[in-house]
Amino acid sequence: MKLKQLLTLTAAISIAQFTFSQNSSSPVVEDFKPSSVNQIGKQYPQVNSEGRVRVQISAPEAKQVQLDIGAVKYNLVKNDTGVWIGESAPQDEGFHYYQLNIDGASVPDPGSLYFYGASRWGSGIEIPAKDQEFYALKNVPHGQVREINYFSKTNNSMRHCFVYTPADYDKDTQKRYPVLYLQHGGGENEYGWANQGRANLILDNLIAEGKAKPFIIVMDNGTWRMPEGTRRPAPQGGRPAGQWPPKGWADGFMKTLLDDIIPMVDANYRTIADPQHRAMAGLSMGGMQTRVITLANPDKFSYVGMFSGGSISTEDLKEAPGFKEKVKLVFISYGSRELENRRPGFGGDPKADTEALKQAGMNTQFYVSPLTAHEWQSWRRSLYQFAPLLFK
Amino acid sequence: MKLKQLLTLTAAISIAQFTFSQNSSSPVVEDFKPSSVNQIGKQYPQVNSEGRVRVQISAPEAKQVQLDIGAVKYNLVKNDTGVWIGESAPQDEGFHYYQLNIDGASVPDPGSLYFYGASRWGSGIEIPAKDQEFYALKNVPHGQVREINYFSKTNNSMRHCFVYTPADYDKDTQKRYPVLYLQHGGGENEYGWANQGRANLILDNLIAEGKAKPFIIVMDNGTWRMPEGTRRPAPQGGRPAGQWPPKGWADGFMKTLLDDIIPMVDANYRTIADPQHRAMAGLSMGGMQTRVITLANPDKFSYVGMFSGGSISTEDLKEAPGFKEKVKLVFISYGSRELENRRPGFGGDPKADTEALKQAGMNTQFYVSPLTAHEWQSWRRSLYQFAPLLFK
């Protein structure tokens, strides 16, 4: 590196100290701080101002230890006390799942809190975001997240969900509230929205600022498994394969939602139990479930939110009588990086579809989360945009 | 092994298949089943009818992998696909924390659910107990476990707790309820009682059978740190050291409980806010806190439970005016294995202390959990014994 380059670089990074990473030739800014979702008292993992994640773990006898984040594996380096340390490339703002790999074993990082995603409880990290205030824990009136065990006749088994009640729910026991049914994505579960999604804090803050009406949020488990033996059809000679997921894939959760969850909630909470005060939204697979279930039941839901989970086209309206007339809002959102790298399988062009719905006379909103991918920061922001539009 | 011995052994284990463990010369009964607290879809860890724990993990490049449970490390054996497998000696009935060790790195088992204990979120396993029905999830009316964020003036910060409300709490909004303040042990937190402790299910079942009156349970975080620089005094020439923990150690949590937690609960829940309808109990450190706090405040609590956390002597009564007259129950319990191997630091003989209190005219109960140690099965059983005695 020439002196002039070095001086420019030094000026650019101001007074920050930096080192060079094992994994890249670019300098690493040495301003790492413990992640906000570390276990109490744990100094690692850490995050710096570039959004790099640095982990460390004692594994004196290991041959190789890696940090696995954002579908990239970064080699750690062992120091003379047997502690492995290293960092990732800069990550997008917001929440990410990650894991460690120790001599071929994929394990959670003992320093982080654990979150359910990718079909497992595993490590998560929080890259501080410029807009993190909207989901921060503040000294405002707080609602409650209630853990519910209930019996499902449809499934003939006990089920488990979380119900958010807004801060004033227990103050006036005559008041009744609208309800949002809010679904997680594939490989996630009913814990996601109130843990990494921070749905309760987002609503607490919006309600405290008078930006959203108080409402109840129901977060249940929409996990759905293809019947055994079902296979995704292969594309034939360059033509796209048949419909995927196959017709009927959401019927199981639809039945549970309509016959078990909604009646249980209306019987046990002070809801306004009519379609004008019932919304459904979800992320990814949960958005796809929202699409199928609300198109089939426009007499039951008035507000529809699909976060990174497809769109609704004017073609869909033809097969969903009443949807156009009864539904008061169709909200479609994506992370900007998803639109850059269009994910297959979610149907047409979501922005064009949504614009066409608006032209057809429906109330729609299309939101793009800046510089985020198919991840929780996109969905936190989507809920933050969606909630103020509900039940007006 | 002689033929006669072998035949006797074969008869003894009946038709069960068995293998010989890497870790002992005794046979291992091959009737392992996935643990009931595994992550969904995970086949390992497993438990057999002897209470052995078998784990497996893929770690093709590792040199040594161990199962660390009950303060013993068991070596696993690698098969030809790079998967390590092995089992522990038989464990006591109930819940145990454990971890894996991969080439010197202590990590959670990716197959188990995670629980907070030993000052970390880590793996847990459930050895089926003969009396497990009392904490099983059944189709009975269920209460709710509510997650609460609240502002603490005493600490000038947000705090976090769980509140159990019994099944009928939301049915009749005029009815008011007694409250039990229920504390975790050292290295644990506010999650313990409703996760591995199953306090909510224990109460749901007791209430459904009419064996306990419905009451509210508050589970907050009593974690307490010694001021920096404080050291435990060393024993001098064979004589015991000075008092430990030192006088005043529970003052911090006592202030938080009396000035923040109880007022917050009485303001936000339909409590009967008088001392006759307020109980305090805790396990281990939480029992020691219960002792100090209730002795100092007999005008605030009427029921006292200490689970594996010491006892109250007639000497204590002399320094606690009003305690003998006002407190309606002192409940002391231990696991039988704790009494066999008396743990130091918990004061005198708990059984003799409790008998002396009874002789002095107090209502006491002394309970011993059969064949369990300083672990959650002792404390689940203690709560099951204690709850029916409250608020009668």
PDB file of C-alpha atoms in Angstrom, chain A residues 39-42 57-64 100 102-110 112-114 116 119-122 137-140 142-151 158-159 162 165 169-171 173-174 194-195 200-201 204 221 225 267-270, chain B residues 39-42 57-64 100 102-110 112-114 116 119-122 137-140 142-151 158-159 162 165 169-171 173-174 194-195 200-201 204 221 225 267-270:
ATOM      1  CA  GLN A  39     -26.635 -13.625  27.254  1.00  0.00           C
ATOM      2  CA  ILE A  40     -26.232 -11.499  30.378  1.00  0.00           C
ATOM      3  CA  GLY A  41     -22.590 -11.026  31.312  1.00  0.00           C
ATOM      4  CA  LYS A  42     -21.226 -12.372  28.014  1.00  0.00           C
ATOM      5  CA  ILE A  57     -14.843 -19.361  21.762  1.00  0.00           C
ATOM      6  CA  SER A  58     -12.415 -21.414  23.794  1.00  0.00           C
ATOM      7  CA  ALA A  59     -11.677 -24.677  21.971  1.00  0.00           C
ATOM      8  CA  PRO A  60      -8.058 -25.510  22.758  1.00  0.00           C
ATOM      9  CA  GLU A  61      -8.049 -28.903  21.017  1.00  0.00           C
ATOM     10  CA  ALA A  62      -9.954 -27.921  17.859  1.00  0.00           C
ATOM     11  CA  LYS A  63      -8.395 -27.986  14.400  1.00  0.00           C
ATOM     12  CA  GLN A  64     -10.826 -25.580  12.748  1.00  0.00           C
ATOM     13  CA  LEU A 100     -20.462 -21.788  14.944  1.00  0.00           C
ATOM     14  CA  ILE A 102     -16.242 -26.624  15.511  1.00  0.00           C
ATOM     15  CA  ASP A 103     -14.347 -29.385  13.711  1.00  0.00           C
ATOM     16  CA  GLY A 104     -17.398 -30.081  11.604  1.00  0.00           C
ATOM     17  CA  ALA A 105     -20.038 -29.760  14.352  1.00  0.00           C
ATOM     18  CA  SER A 106     -22.629 -27.013  13.835  1.00  0.00           C
ATOM     19  CA  VAL A 107     -23.540 -25.619  17.254  1.00  0.00           C
ATOM     20  CA  PRO A 108     -25.018 -22.487  18.841  1.00  0.00           C
ATOM     21  CA  ASP A 109     -22.610 -19.849  20.134  1.00  0.00           C
ATOM     22  CA  PRO A 110     -22.656 -20.121  23.967  1.00  0.00           C
ATOM     23  CA  SER A 112     -25.699 -15.368  22.365  1.00  0.00           C
ATOM     24  CA  LEU A 113     -29.365 -15.629  23.207  1.00  0.00           C
ATOM     25  CA  TYR A 114     -31.229 -18.242  21.159  1.00  0.00           C
ATOM     26  CA  TYR A 116     -36.057 -20.195  16.583  1.00  0.00           C
ATOM     27  CA  SER A 119     -35.989 -25.102  11.994  1.00  0.00           C
ATOM     28  CA  ARG A 120     -33.826 -24.901  15.111  1.00  0.00           C
ATOM     29  CA  TRP A 121     -33.169 -22.877  18.248  1.00  0.00           C
ATOM     30  CA  GLY A 122     -29.890 -21.156  17.490  1.00  0.00           C
ATOM     31  CA  LEU A 137     -37.537  -1.204  24.913  1.00  0.00           C
ATOM     32  CA  LYS A 138     -38.529   2.184  26.365  1.00  0.00           C
ATOM     33  CA  ASN A 139     -40.164   3.490  29.514  1.00  0.00           C
ATOM     34  CA  VAL A 140     -43.629   3.708  27.935  1.00  0.00           C
ATOM     35  CA  HIS A 142     -46.176  -1.819  27.973  1.00  0.00           C
ATOM     36  CA  GLY A 143     -48.592  -4.467  26.850  1.00  0.00           C
ATOM     37  CA  GLN A 144     -48.232  -8.080  27.861  1.00  0.00           C
ATOM     38  CA  VAL A 145     -47.221 -11.118  25.841  1.00  0.00           C
ATOM     39  CA  ARG A 146     -49.309 -13.981  27.193  1.00  0.00           C
ATOM     40  CA  GLU A 147     -48.322 -17.594  26.713  1.00  0.00           C
ATOM     41  CA  ILE A 148     -51.396 -19.726  26.074  1.00  0.00           C
ATOM     42  CA  ASN A 149     -51.903 -23.507  26.154  1.00  0.00           C
ATOM     43  CA  TYR A 150     -55.216 -24.495  24.605  1.00  0.00           C
ATOM     44  CA  PHE A 151     -56.955 -27.575  23.300  1.00  0.00           C
ATOM     45  CA  MET A 158     -52.882 -29.196  22.863  1.00  0.00           C
ATOM     46  CA  ARG A 159     -51.593 -26.148  20.989  1.00  0.00           C
ATOM     47  CA  PHE A 162     -48.761 -16.061  22.266  1.00  0.00           C
ATOM     48  CA  THR A 165     -52.640  -7.445  24.794  1.00  0.00           C
ATOM     49  CA  TYR A 169     -56.207  -3.901  28.177  1.00  0.00           C
ATOM     50  CA  ASP A 170     -56.591  -4.552  31.907  1.00  0.00           C
ATOM     51  CA  LYS A 171     -57.488  -0.959  32.816  1.00  0.00           C
ATOM     52  CA  THR A 173     -62.533  -4.251  31.426  1.00  0.00           C
ATOM     53  CA  GLN A 174     -65.495  -3.101  29.334  1.00  0.00           C
ATOM     54  CA  ALA A 194     -42.378 -11.427  19.983  1.00  0.00           C
ATOM     55  CA  ASN A 195     -38.693 -12.445  20.232  1.00  0.00           C
ATOM     56  CA  ASN A 200     -44.888  -6.207  21.208  1.00  0.00           C
ATOM     57  CA  LEU A 201     -42.330  -3.392  21.508  1.00  0.00           C
ATOM     58  CA  ASP A 204     -46.083  -0.460  22.566  1.00  0.00           C
ATOM     59  CA  ASN A 221     -47.767 -21.739  14.986  1.00  0.00           C
ATOM     60  CA  ARG A 225     -45.638 -30.013   6.362  1.00  0.00           C
ATOM     61  CA  ALA A 267     -64.077 -16.583  23.657  1.00  0.00           C
ATOM     62  CA  ASN A 268     -61.197 -15.638  25.966  1.00  0.00           C
ATOM     63  CA  TYR A 269     -60.313 -12.041  25.047  1.00  0.00           C
ATOM     64  CA  ARG A 270     -62.383  -8.892  24.783  1.00  0.00           C
TER      65      ARG A 270
ATOM     66  CA  GLN B  39     -36.408 -29.382  19.801  1.00  0.00           C
ATOM     67  CA  ILE B  40     -39.255 -30.363  17.482  1.00  0.00           C
ATOM     68  CA  GLY B  41     -38.201 -33.035  14.988  1.00  0.00           C
ATOM     69  CA  LYS B  42     -34.921 -33.854  16.769  1.00  0.00           C
ATOM     70  CA  ILE B  57     -23.642 -35.067  17.220  1.00  0.00           C
ATOM     71  CA  SER B  58     -21.967 -34.924  13.845  1.00  0.00           C
ATOM     72  CA  ALA B  59     -18.402 -33.662  14.241  1.00  0.00           C
ATOM     73  CA  PRO B  60     -16.354 -35.453  11.603  1.00  0.00           C
ATOM     74  CA  GLU B  61     -13.105 -33.566  12.264  1.00  0.00           C
ATOM     75  CA  ALA B  62     -13.198 -33.626  16.076  1.00  0.00           C
ATOM     76  CA  LYS B  63     -10.623 -35.474  18.182  1.00  0.00           C
ATOM     77  CA  GLN B  64     -12.737 -35.774  21.332  1.00  0.00           C
ATOM     78  CA  LEU B 100     -21.414 -31.068  25.136  1.00  0.00           C
ATOM     79  CA  ILE B 102     -16.156 -30.644  21.468  1.00  0.00           C
ATOM     80  CA  ASP B 103     -12.357 -30.522  21.389  1.00  0.00           C
ATOM     81  CA  GLY B 104     -12.365 -28.388  24.517  1.00  0.00           C
ATOM     82  CA  ALA B 105     -15.319 -26.124  23.583  1.00  0.00           C
ATOM     83  CA  SER B 106     -18.308 -26.281  25.944  1.00  0.00           C
ATOM     84  CA  VAL B 107     -21.440 -25.798  23.857  1.00  0.00           C
ATOM     85  CA  PRO B 108     -25.189 -26.504  23.990  1.00  0.00           C
ATOM     86  CA  ASP B 109     -26.457 -29.660  22.320  1.00  0.00           C
ATOM     87  CA  PRO B 110     -28.189 -28.570  19.076  1.00  0.00           C
ATOM     88  CA  SER B 112     -32.292 -30.008  23.017  1.00  0.00           C
ATOM     89  CA  LEU B 113     -34.391 -27.066  24.064  1.00  0.00           C
ATOM     90  CA  TYR B 114     -32.492 -24.462  26.101  1.00  0.00           C
ATOM     91  CA  TYR B 116     -31.300 -20.824  31.890  1.00  0.00           C
ATOM     92  CA  SER B 119     -25.527 -18.632  34.531  1.00  0.00           C
ATOM     93  CA  ARG B 120     -26.131 -19.567  30.927  1.00  0.00           C
ATOM     94  CA  TRP B 121     -28.780 -20.661  28.437  1.00  0.00           C
ATOM     95  CA  GLY B 122     -27.935 -24.288  27.831  1.00  0.00           C
ATOM     96  CA  LEU B 137     -49.549 -30.621  30.041  1.00  0.00           C
ATOM     97  CA  LYS B 138     -53.141 -31.863  30.075  1.00  0.00           C
ATOM     98  CA  ASN B 139     -56.472 -30.875  28.578  1.00  0.00           C
ATOM     99  CA  VAL B 140     -57.590 -28.951  31.670  1.00  0.00           C
ATOM    100  CA  HIS B 142     -55.028 -23.433  31.609  1.00  0.00           C
ATOM    101  CA  GLY B 143     -53.844 -20.228  33.146  1.00  0.00           C
ATOM    102  CA  GLN B 144     -51.619 -17.796  31.277  1.00  0.00           C
ATOM    103  CA  VAL B 145     -47.981 -16.938  31.767  1.00  0.00           C
ATOM    104  CA  ARG B 146     -47.700 -13.232  31.013  1.00  0.00           C
ATOM    105  CA  GLU B 147     -44.408 -11.589  30.091  1.00  0.00           C
ATOM    106  CA  ILE B 148     -44.158  -8.154  31.654  1.00  0.00           C
ATOM    107  CA  ASN B 149     -41.806  -5.237  30.964  1.00  0.00           C
ATOM    108  CA  TYR B 150     -42.019  -2.590  33.689  1.00  0.00           C
ATOM    109  CA  PHE B 151     -40.093   0.400  34.921  1.00  0.00           C
ATOM    110  CA  MET B 158     -36.668  -1.472  32.900  1.00  0.00           C
ATOM    111  CA  ARG B 159     -37.207  -4.867  34.513  1.00  0.00           C
ATOM    112  CA  PHE B 162     -43.506 -13.353  34.368  1.00  0.00           C
ATOM    113  CA  THR B 165     -52.790 -15.846  36.183  1.00  0.00           C
ATOM    114  CA  TYR B 169     -58.768 -14.931  35.940  1.00  0.00           C
ATOM    115  CA  ASP B 170     -60.360 -13.359  32.853  1.00  0.00           C
ATOM    116  CA  LYS B 171     -63.793 -14.924  33.369  1.00  0.00           C
ATOM    117  CA  THR B 173     -63.363  -9.501  36.283  1.00  0.00           C
ATOM    118  CA  GLN B 174     -64.634  -8.688  39.764  1.00  0.00           C
ATOM    119  CA  ALA B 194     -42.371 -21.491  34.198  1.00  0.00           C
ATOM    120  CA  ASN B 195     -39.897 -23.323  31.931  1.00  0.00           C
ATOM    121  CA  ASN B 200     -47.914 -22.955  35.614  1.00  0.00           C
ATOM    122  CA  LEU B 201     -48.751 -26.568  34.755  1.00  0.00           C
ATOM    123  CA  ASP B 204     -53.246 -25.660  36.407  1.00  0.00           C
ATOM    124  CA  ASN B 221     -35.376 -11.914  38.665  1.00  0.00           C
ATOM    125  CA  ARG B 225     -24.164  -9.865  42.923  1.00  0.00           C
ATOM    126  CA  ALA B 267     -51.616  -1.916  40.695  1.00  0.00           C
ATOM    127  CA  ASN B 268     -51.967  -4.040  37.557  1.00  0.00           C
ATOM    128  CA  TYR B 269     -53.592  -7.272  38.724  1.00  0.00           C
ATOM    129  CA  ARG B 270     -56.728  -8.010  40.684  1.00  0.00           C
TER     130      ARG B 270
END
